[in-house]
Amino acid sequence: MLSLGLALLSIAQPSGRTAAQLILAGLGAALLYLSTLQLMPYGLLGDQKVVASMLLGFVLMGFGGLLAGPLLEVLLALVGYRLSMLAFGVLAIVPLVLSLLAPADAYPSTSTYDPLALLAVPKIWFAGLVFAFYAPLEAFVTVWITSYLTHQNQKDRASGWVGWFWFTFLGSRVLIGVIQHVYAIDDGYQPALLICSALLAAVFLGNLTGSSTTRNALSGLIALGVVLGPVLPTLLATLSRVPQASSAPSLTFALVHSVGAVGSVVLAPLVHGSAGERTAQQALWVPLILALLMTAASMLYAFTGQ
């Protein structure tokens, strides 16, 4: 579906309507993402090390996302819009080919479930609430960096700051994933990692509000990247261990992301508005509140029974 949507975009007229093609490509990307989340532990470190697999898997997806932009720019410059979209459409077929080459016993067994029963699981809704506060917080960083450095007359350093944040963001996922893999940390400790990550994000955002120099602000930003990195993979990995969710992981992940998307739409105006404030103190009060709310939601998620 994703490949077809991109192929249709490649033949669409520049002045024509592309809404249908974009919707088709978006649906295909969403289904591919949800399938990847479900199969990630089986394709990486095994279903006994779900958290480590999720952490490392999200790193691979993150690198793919970081490379997609520059690759598209190169292709647009070399072969133009249509062939670029067609090339991405061909690349989108690769997961399908790889899935056909895998043996049947490599996939998890399926079981029957009641979709409506998932709606009655409080833990799933609390996970969605965590994601609803997390998503706009992650999106805030890039906007704030550009705005903050522009007000400091150092806009040319923005790309470097963004690079440092994402390097530490993905690096922390690699580090925690390796630790999880090597030491086989028990699942019972994973909610504590989630709560600590959310709480430390609030702490570092609080420290950023008191930053008097750009050097201190960069240090706080790097620390924020370190603690934000493990949040989403840990949340989804622990959720997949919930009995009701384990029978329908793709649907569970879809519900969580839907709640998170609603939260992002509602909170995005506040987040983007605060990012444009001149001082760090003015700009960071909204994300600081979001981090505290994320911490509270993480505690509700962790201490709610299955």
Tab-separated table of C-alpha atoms in Angstrom:
chain	number	residue	atom	x	y	z
A	1	MET	CA	0.000	0.000	0.000
A	2	LEU	CA	2.843	2.390	0.832
A	3	SER	CA	4.671	1.474	-2.361
A	4	LEU	CA	1.516	1.946	-4.422
A	5	GLY	CA	0.831	5.335	-2.838
A	6	LEU	CA	4.359	6.543	-3.593
A	7	ALA	CA	4.151	5.196	-7.143
A	8	LEU	CA	0.889	7.080	-7.688
A	9	LEU	CA	2.491	10.223	-6.291
A	10	SER	CA	5.270	9.845	-8.864
A	11	ILE	CA	2.796	10.009	-11.760
A	12	ALA	CA	0.468	12.635	-10.282
A	13	GLN	CA	0.419	16.018	-11.965
A	14	PRO	CA	2.118	18.720	-9.846
A	15	SER	CA	-1.035	20.830	-9.980
A	16	GLY	CA	-3.384	17.877	-9.515
A	17	ARG	CA	-4.973	16.602	-6.361
A	18	THR	CA	-2.729	14.243	-4.408
A	19	ALA	CA	-4.858	13.771	-1.289
A	20	ALA	CA	-5.863	10.225	-2.219
A	21	GLN	CA	-2.270	9.218	-2.940
A	22	LEU	CA	-1.064	10.744	0.320
A	23	ILE	CA	-3.797	8.998	2.302
A	24	LEU	CA	-2.930	5.678	0.665
A	25	ALA	CA	0.778	6.142	1.366
A	26	GLY	CA	0.019	7.226	4.939
A	27	LEU	CA	-2.143	4.178	5.608
A	28	GLY	CA	0.539	1.936	4.151
A	29	ALA	CA	3.217	3.553	6.316
A	30	ALA	CA	1.046	3.191	9.437
A	31	LEU	CA	0.385	-0.502	8.771
A	32	LEU	CA	4.070	-1.119	8.059
A	33	TYR	CA	5.032	0.655	11.294
A	34	LEU	CA	2.559	-1.331	13.399
A	35	SER	CA	3.664	-4.610	11.835
A	36	THR	CA	7.284	-3.687	12.492
A	37	LEU	CA	6.540	-3.015	16.155
A	38	GLN	CA	4.857	-6.403	16.524
A	39	LEU	CA	7.616	-8.363	14.776
A	40	MET	CA	10.576	-6.368	16.082
A	41	PRO	CA	11.434	-8.615	19.063
A	42	TYR	CA	11.248	-11.767	16.911
A	43	GLY	CA	13.519	-10.294	14.263
A	44	LEU	CA	16.147	-8.880	16.621
A	45	LEU	CA	16.951	-10.301	20.073
A	46	GLY	CA	14.009	-12.628	20.658
A	47	ASP	CA	10.680	-12.321	22.433
A	48	GLN	CA	12.359	-12.861	25.801
A	49	LYS	CA	14.183	-9.541	25.444
A	50	VAL	CA	11.386	-7.317	24.218
A	51	VAL	CA	12.647	-4.064	25.779
A	52	ALA	CA	16.168	-4.452	24.368
A	53	SER	CA	14.749	-5.354	20.956
A	54	MET	CA	12.417	-2.347	20.968
A	55	LEU	CA	15.194	0.032	21.976
A	56	LEU	CA	17.572	-1.161	19.268
A	57	GLY	CA	14.780	-1.410	16.707
A	58	PHE	CA	13.756	2.197	17.302
A	59	VAL	CA	17.383	3.204	16.776
A	60	LEU	CA	17.358	1.567	13.344
A	61	MET	CA	14.076	3.293	12.487
A	62	GLY	CA	15.488	6.582	13.765
A	63	PHE	CA	18.530	6.308	11.518
A	64	GLY	CA	16.223	5.520	8.615
A	65	GLY	CA	14.220	8.642	9.348
A	66	LEU	CA	17.358	10.772	9.579
A	67	LEU	CA	18.703	9.428	6.278
A	68	ALA	CA	15.415	9.721	4.370
A	69	GLY	CA	15.499	13.528	4.189
A	70	PRO	CA	19.038	13.905	2.797
A	71	LEU	CA	18.467	10.956	0.426
A	72	LEU	CA	15.307	12.580	-0.939
A	73	GLU	CA	17.138	15.875	-1.486
A	74	VAL	CA	19.924	14.093	-3.405
A	75	LEU	CA	17.441	12.182	-5.547
A	76	LEU	CA	15.405	15.321	-6.269
A	77	ALA	CA	18.555	17.083	-7.425
A	78	LEU	CA	19.707	14.157	-9.579
A	79	VAL	CA	16.577	12.646	-11.114
A	80	GLY	CA	13.664	14.944	-10.212
A	81	TYR	CA	10.422	14.508	-8.315
A	82	ARG	CA	8.779	11.663	-10.216
A	83	LEU	CA	11.734	9.283	-10.289
A	84	SER	CA	12.480	10.110	-6.646
A	85	MET	CA	8.986	9.079	-5.563
A	86	LEU	CA	9.240	5.968	-7.730
A	87	ALA	CA	12.588	5.082	-6.136
A	88	PHE	CA	11.091	5.374	-2.634
A	89	GLY	CA	8.158	3.264	-3.820
A	90	VAL	CA	10.573	0.527	-4.894
A	91	LEU	CA	12.370	0.741	-1.539
A	92	ALA	CA	9.015	0.293	0.205
A	93	ILE	CA	8.707	-3.131	-1.406
A	94	VAL	CA	11.828	-4.394	0.385
A	95	PRO	CA	10.007	-5.240	3.675
A	96	LEU	CA	7.463	-7.278	1.697
A	97	VAL	CA	10.199	-9.240	-0.067
A	98	LEU	CA	12.039	-9.905	3.195
A	99	SER	CA	8.840	-11.055	4.900
A	100	LEU	CA	8.200	-13.544	2.099
A	101	LEU	CA	11.714	-14.947	2.427
A	102	ALA	CA	11.367	-15.566	6.184
A	103	PRO	CA	10.255	-19.079	7.226
A	104	ALA	CA	6.701	-19.448	8.525
A	105	ASP	CA	7.835	-20.560	11.980
A	106	ALA	CA	9.742	-17.277	12.425
A	107	TYR	CA	6.457	-15.426	12.954
A	108	PRO	CA	4.590	-15.362	16.277
A	109	SER	CA	1.564	-17.601	16.615
A	110	THR	CA	-1.821	-15.959	16.311
A	111	SER	CA	-4.674	-16.205	18.793
A	112	THR	CA	-8.282	-15.078	18.921
A	113	TYR	CA	-9.185	-11.941	20.842
A	114	ASP	CA	-12.041	-9.553	21.418
A	115	PRO	CA	-11.166	-6.088	20.028
A	116	LEU	CA	-13.707	-4.394	22.271
A	117	ALA	CA	-12.156	-6.023	25.336
A	118	LEU	CA	-8.992	-3.998	24.775
A	119	LEU	CA	-10.969	-0.813	25.302
A	120	ALA	CA	-11.725	-1.940	28.844
A	121	VAL	CA	-8.046	-2.327	29.809
A	122	PRO	CA	-7.029	0.771	31.843
A	123	LYS	CA	-3.321	0.105	31.316
A	124	ILE	CA	-3.672	0.644	27.580
A	125	TRP	CA	-5.351	4.020	28.101
A	126	PHE	CA	-2.695	5.115	30.583
A	127	ALA	CA	-0.029	4.092	28.057
A	128	GLY	CA	-1.800	6.269	25.495
A	129	LEU	CA	-1.814	9.114	28.004
A	130	VAL	CA	1.956	8.784	28.477
A	131	PHE	CA	2.418	8.911	24.721
A	132	ALA	CA	0.057	11.903	24.432
A	133	PHE	CA	2.387	13.942	26.660
A	134	TYR	CA	5.580	12.452	25.214
A	135	ALA	CA	4.948	13.101	21.504
A	136	PRO	CA	4.606	16.919	21.654
A	137	LEU	CA	7.525	17.062	24.089
A	138	GLU	CA	9.792	15.340	21.580
A	139	ALA	CA	8.526	17.543	18.745
A	140	PHE	CA	9.108	20.678	20.851
A	141	VAL	CA	12.880	20.310	20.934
A	142	THR	CA	13.714	21.058	17.298
A	143	VAL	CA	11.362	24.054	17.193
A	144	TRP	CA	12.746	25.440	20.448
A	145	ILE	CA	16.381	25.052	19.346
A	146	THR	CA	15.846	27.128	16.200
A	147	SER	CA	13.830	29.794	18.016
A	148	TYR	CA	16.189	30.004	20.997
A	149	LEU	CA	19.364	30.322	18.917
A	150	THR	CA	17.698	32.841	16.596
A	151	HIS	CA	16.965	35.053	19.603
A	152	GLN	CA	20.578	34.565	20.700
A	153	ASN	CA	21.805	35.629	17.241
A	154	GLN	CA	23.373	32.181	16.754
A	155	LYS	CA	20.950	30.624	14.276
A	156	ASP	CA	23.839	29.070	12.313
A	157	ARG	CA	24.454	26.709	15.250
A	158	ALA	CA	20.930	25.270	15.187
A	159	SER	CA	21.752	22.278	12.974
A	160	GLY	CA	24.636	21.346	15.279
A	161	TRP	CA	22.422	21.508	18.350
A	162	VAL	CA	19.746	19.411	16.682
A	163	GLY	CA	22.436	16.895	15.743
A	164	TRP	CA	23.707	16.723	19.309
A	165	PHE	CA	20.194	16.138	20.660
A	166	TRP	CA	19.368	13.326	18.250
A	167	PHE	CA	22.802	11.751	18.667
A	168	THR	CA	22.351	11.484	22.427
A	169	PHE	CA	18.661	10.587	22.003
A	170	LEU	CA	19.479	7.582	19.806
A	171	GLY	CA	22.714	6.860	21.678
A	172	SER	CA	20.851	6.405	24.950
A	173	ARG	CA	18.571	3.880	23.263
A	174	VAL	CA	21.601	1.928	22.066
A	175	LEU	CA	23.243	2.064	25.495
A	176	ILE	CA	20.147	1.034	27.448
A	177	GLY	CA	19.351	-1.616	24.835
A	178	VAL	CA	22.813	-3.159	25.131
A	179	ILE	CA	22.602	-3.109	28.931
A	180	GLN	CA	19.165	-4.737	28.772
A	181	HIS	CA	20.497	-7.395	26.406
A	182	VAL	CA	23.707	-8.186	28.258
A	183	TYR	CA	22.319	-8.228	31.790
A	184	ALA	CA	18.808	-9.496	30.935
A	185	ILE	CA	17.115	-7.051	33.309
A	186	ASP	CA	13.871	-8.433	34.687
A	187	ASP	CA	10.605	-7.087	33.286
A	188	GLY	CA	9.577	-6.003	36.772
A	189	TYR	CA	12.168	-3.219	36.708
A	190	GLN	CA	11.113	-1.768	33.341
A	191	PRO	CA	8.305	0.474	34.679
A	192	ALA	CA	10.859	2.026	37.034
A	193	LEU	CA	13.022	2.891	34.014
A	194	LEU	CA	10.023	4.544	32.390
A	195	ILE	CA	9.159	6.596	35.471
A	196	CYS	CA	12.776	7.644	36.075
A	197	SER	CA	13.210	8.696	32.444
A	198	ALA	CA	10.071	10.849	32.560
A	199	LEU	CA	10.988	12.359	35.927
A	200	LEU	CA	14.545	13.160	34.844
A	201	ALA	CA	13.170	14.824	31.711
A	202	ALA	CA	11.197	17.163	33.978
A	203	VAL	CA	14.303	17.769	36.102
A	204	PHE	CA	16.486	18.669	33.127
A	205	LEU	CA	13.799	20.893	31.640
A	206	GLY	CA	13.623	22.642	34.995
A	207	ASN	CA	17.397	23.132	34.908
A	208	LEU	CA	17.133	24.491	31.370
A	209	THR	CA	14.799	27.218	32.568
A	210	GLY	CA	17.656	28.518	34.689
A	211	SER	CA	20.272	28.390	31.929
A	212	SER	CA	22.049	31.714	31.745
A	213	THR	CA	24.359	30.858	28.822
A	214	THR	CA	24.040	28.927	25.573
A	215	ARG	CA	26.688	26.501	26.821
A	216	ASN	CA	24.544	25.567	29.810
A	217	ALA	CA	21.504	25.305	27.561
A	218	LEU	CA	23.325	22.887	25.234
A	219	SER	CA	24.406	20.733	28.172
A	220	GLY	CA	20.835	20.583	29.421
A	221	LEU	CA	19.594	19.742	25.930
A	222	ILE	CA	22.029	16.843	25.637
A	223	ALA	CA	20.954	15.521	29.034
A	224	LEU	CA	17.318	15.810	27.952
A	225	GLY	CA	18.057	13.720	24.862
A	226	VAL	CA	19.639	11.012	26.998
A	227	VAL	CA	16.603	10.586	29.261
A	228	LEU	CA	13.910	11.013	26.592
A	229	GLY	CA	15.396	8.364	24.313
A	230	PRO	CA	14.263	5.219	26.192
A	231	VAL	CA	10.721	6.422	26.985
A	232	LEU	CA	8.700	5.298	23.948
A	233	PRO	CA	10.419	1.924	23.299
A	234	THR	CA	10.196	1.013	26.989
A	235	LEU	CA	6.525	2.012	27.113
A	236	LEU	CA	5.569	-0.103	24.103
A	237	ALA	CA	7.723	-3.057	25.160
A	238	THR	CA	6.222	-3.249	28.649
A	239	LEU	CA	2.741	-2.815	27.194
A	240	SER	CA	3.286	-5.804	24.912
A	241	ARG	CA	3.739	-7.937	28.051
A	242	VAL	CA	0.244	-7.123	29.301
A	243	PRO	CA	-1.815	-10.314	28.773
A	244	GLN	CA	-4.741	-8.601	27.047
A	245	ALA	CA	-2.394	-6.626	24.798
A	246	SER	CA	-0.115	-9.528	23.917
A	247	SER	CA	-2.969	-11.274	22.086
A	248	ALA	CA	-3.429	-8.259	19.788
A	249	PRO	CA	-0.208	-6.210	19.861
A	250	SER	CA	-0.773	-4.346	16.586
A	251	LEU	CA	-4.235	-3.196	17.621
A	252	THR	CA	-2.926	-2.236	21.056
A	253	PHE	CA	-0.120	-0.178	19.561
A	254	ALA	CA	-2.619	1.448	17.199
A	255	LEU	CA	-4.832	2.468	20.118
A	256	VAL	CA	-1.883	3.925	22.025
A	257	HIS	CA	-0.681	5.902	19.023
A	258	SER	CA	-4.212	7.127	18.319
A	259	VAL	CA	-4.512	8.533	21.825
A	260	GLY	CA	-1.048	10.037	21.444
A	261	ALA	CA	-1.999	11.616	18.125
A	262	VAL	CA	-5.059	13.242	19.672
A	263	GLY	CA	-2.887	14.579	22.481
A	264	SER	CA	-0.388	15.948	19.989
A	265	VAL	CA	-3.074	17.752	18.008
A	266	VAL	CA	-4.537	19.298	21.155
A	267	LEU	CA	-1.219	20.245	22.737
A	268	ALA	CA	0.739	21.207	19.600
A	269	PRO	CA	-0.454	24.848	19.537
A	270	LEU	CA	0.637	25.334	23.156
A	271	VAL	CA	3.995	23.666	22.550
A	272	HIS	CA	4.803	25.542	19.360
A	273	GLY	CA	3.612	28.801	20.873
A	274	SER	CA	5.864	28.420	23.881
A	275	ALA	CA	8.865	27.476	21.722
A	276	GLY	CA	8.794	30.902	20.124
A	277	GLU	CA	9.240	32.817	23.372
A	278	ARG	CA	12.406	34.876	23.652
A	279	THR	CA	13.847	33.540	26.913
A	280	ALA	CA	14.388	29.958	28.008
A	281	GLN	CA	12.312	30.608	31.117
A	282	GLN	CA	9.302	31.680	29.032
A	283	ALA	CA	9.715	28.955	26.418
A	284	LEU	CA	10.090	25.946	28.686
A	285	TRP	CA	7.186	26.215	31.096
A	286	VAL	CA	4.793	24.300	28.797
A	287	PRO	CA	7.168	21.356	28.112
A	288	LEU	CA	8.074	21.294	31.811
A	289	ILE	CA	4.398	20.821	32.693
A	290	LEU	CA	4.128	18.162	29.968
A	291	ALA	CA	7.096	16.288	31.440
A	292	LEU	CA	5.527	16.367	34.898
A	293	LEU	CA	2.229	15.134	33.475
A	294	MET	CA	4.115	12.406	31.605
A	295	THR	CA	5.714	11.368	34.882
A	296	ALA	CA	2.325	11.204	36.596
A	297	ALA	CA	0.860	9.215	33.687
A	298	SER	CA	3.856	6.856	33.789
A	299	MET	CA	3.217	6.192	37.468
A	300	LEU	CA	-0.462	5.498	36.804
A	301	TYR	CA	0.551	3.165	33.994
A	302	ALA	CA	3.160	1.368	36.085
A	303	PHE	CA	0.975	0.867	39.169
A	304	THR	CA	-2.259	-0.049	37.380
A	305	GLY	CA	-2.994	-3.756	37.440
A	306	GLN	CA	-3.130	-5.787	34.274
